[in-house]
Amino acid sequence: MHKNIYLFFAEVKVYQALFKNEMRLVLSVLYSLGAFFLLDLTRLIFKSLLVALILTEQMQICFLDFEKS
């Protein structure tokens, strides 16, 4: 039983390592194709989502303060 569990975790580690190498390969290919602007685009989207979340949080705080007064 214990040998099977250790074998399972070893297989998981191997698959994780393969997946990481695959992602590195994909990123290097994208970078060599000049498609790295996609990462900049996703960063821009995440930054804008973060700003939107902060603004909505501030609006909720202002609304709660307005209701209290």
Coordinates of C-alpha atoms in Angstrom, one line a residue:
M1 CA 0.0 0.0 0.0
H2 CA 2.7 2.5 1.0
K3 CA 4.7 1.8 -2.2
N4 CA 1.6 2.6 -4.3
I5 CA 1.2 6.0 -2.5
Y6 CA 4.8 6.9 -3.0
L7 CA 4.6 5.9 -6.6
F8 CA 1.5 8.0 -7.1
F9 CA 3.2 11.1 -5.6
A10 CA 6.3 10.5 -7.7
E11 CA 4.1 10.4 -10.8
V12 CA 2.4 13.6 -9.8
K13 CA 5.8 15.3 -9.3
V14 CA 6.9 14.1 -12.7
Y15 CA 3.8 15.4 -14.3
Q16 CA 4.2 18.8 -12.6
A17 CA 7.8 19.0 -13.8
L18 CA 6.7 18.2 -17.4
F19 CA 3.9 20.8 -17.2
K20 CA 6.4 23.4 -16.0
N21 CA 8.8 22.6 -18.8
E22 CA 5.9 22.7 -21.3
M23 CA 4.8 26.1 -20.0
R24 CA 8.4 27.4 -20.3
L25 CA 8.6 26.1 -23.8
V26 CA 5.3 27.7 -24.7
L27 CA 6.4 31.0 -23.2
S28 CA 9.7 30.9 -25.0
V29 CA 8.0 30.2 -28.3
L30 CA 5.5 33.1 -27.7
Y31 CA 8.4 35.4 -26.8
S32 CA 10.3 34.4 -29.9
L33 CA 7.2 35.1 -32.1
G34 CA 6.9 38.5 -30.5
A35 CA 3.6 37.7 -29.0
F36 CA 4.7 38.8 -25.6
F37 CA 2.4 41.8 -25.8
L38 CA -0.4 39.4 -24.8
L39 CA 1.2 39.2 -21.3
D40 CA 1.3 43.0 -21.2
L41 CA -2.4 43.0 -22.2
T42 CA -3.3 40.6 -19.4
R43 CA -1.4 42.7 -16.9
L44 CA -3.3 45.8 -18.1
I45 CA -6.6 43.9 -17.7
F46 CA -5.7 42.8 -14.2
K47 CA -4.6 46.3 -13.2
S48 CA -7.8 47.8 -14.5
L49 CA -9.8 45.1 -12.6
L50 CA -7.9 45.9 -9.5
V51 CA -8.6 49.6 -9.8
A52 CA -12.3 48.9 -10.4
L53 CA -12.4 46.7 -7.3
I54 CA -10.7 49.5 -5.2
L55 CA -13.1 52.1 -6.6
T56 CA -16.2 50.0 -5.9
E57 CA -14.9 49.3 -2.4
Q58 CA -14.4 53.1 -1.8
M59 CA -17.9 53.8 -3.2
Q60 CA -19.4 51.2 -0.8
I61 CA -17.6 52.8 2.2
C62 CA -18.8 56.3 1.1
F63 CA -22.4 54.9 0.8
L64 CA -22.2 53.4 4.2
D65 CA -20.9 56.7 5.7
F66 CA -23.8 58.5 3.9
E67 CA -26.4 56.1 5.4
K68 CA -25.0 56.6 8.9
S69 CA -25.3 60.4 8.8

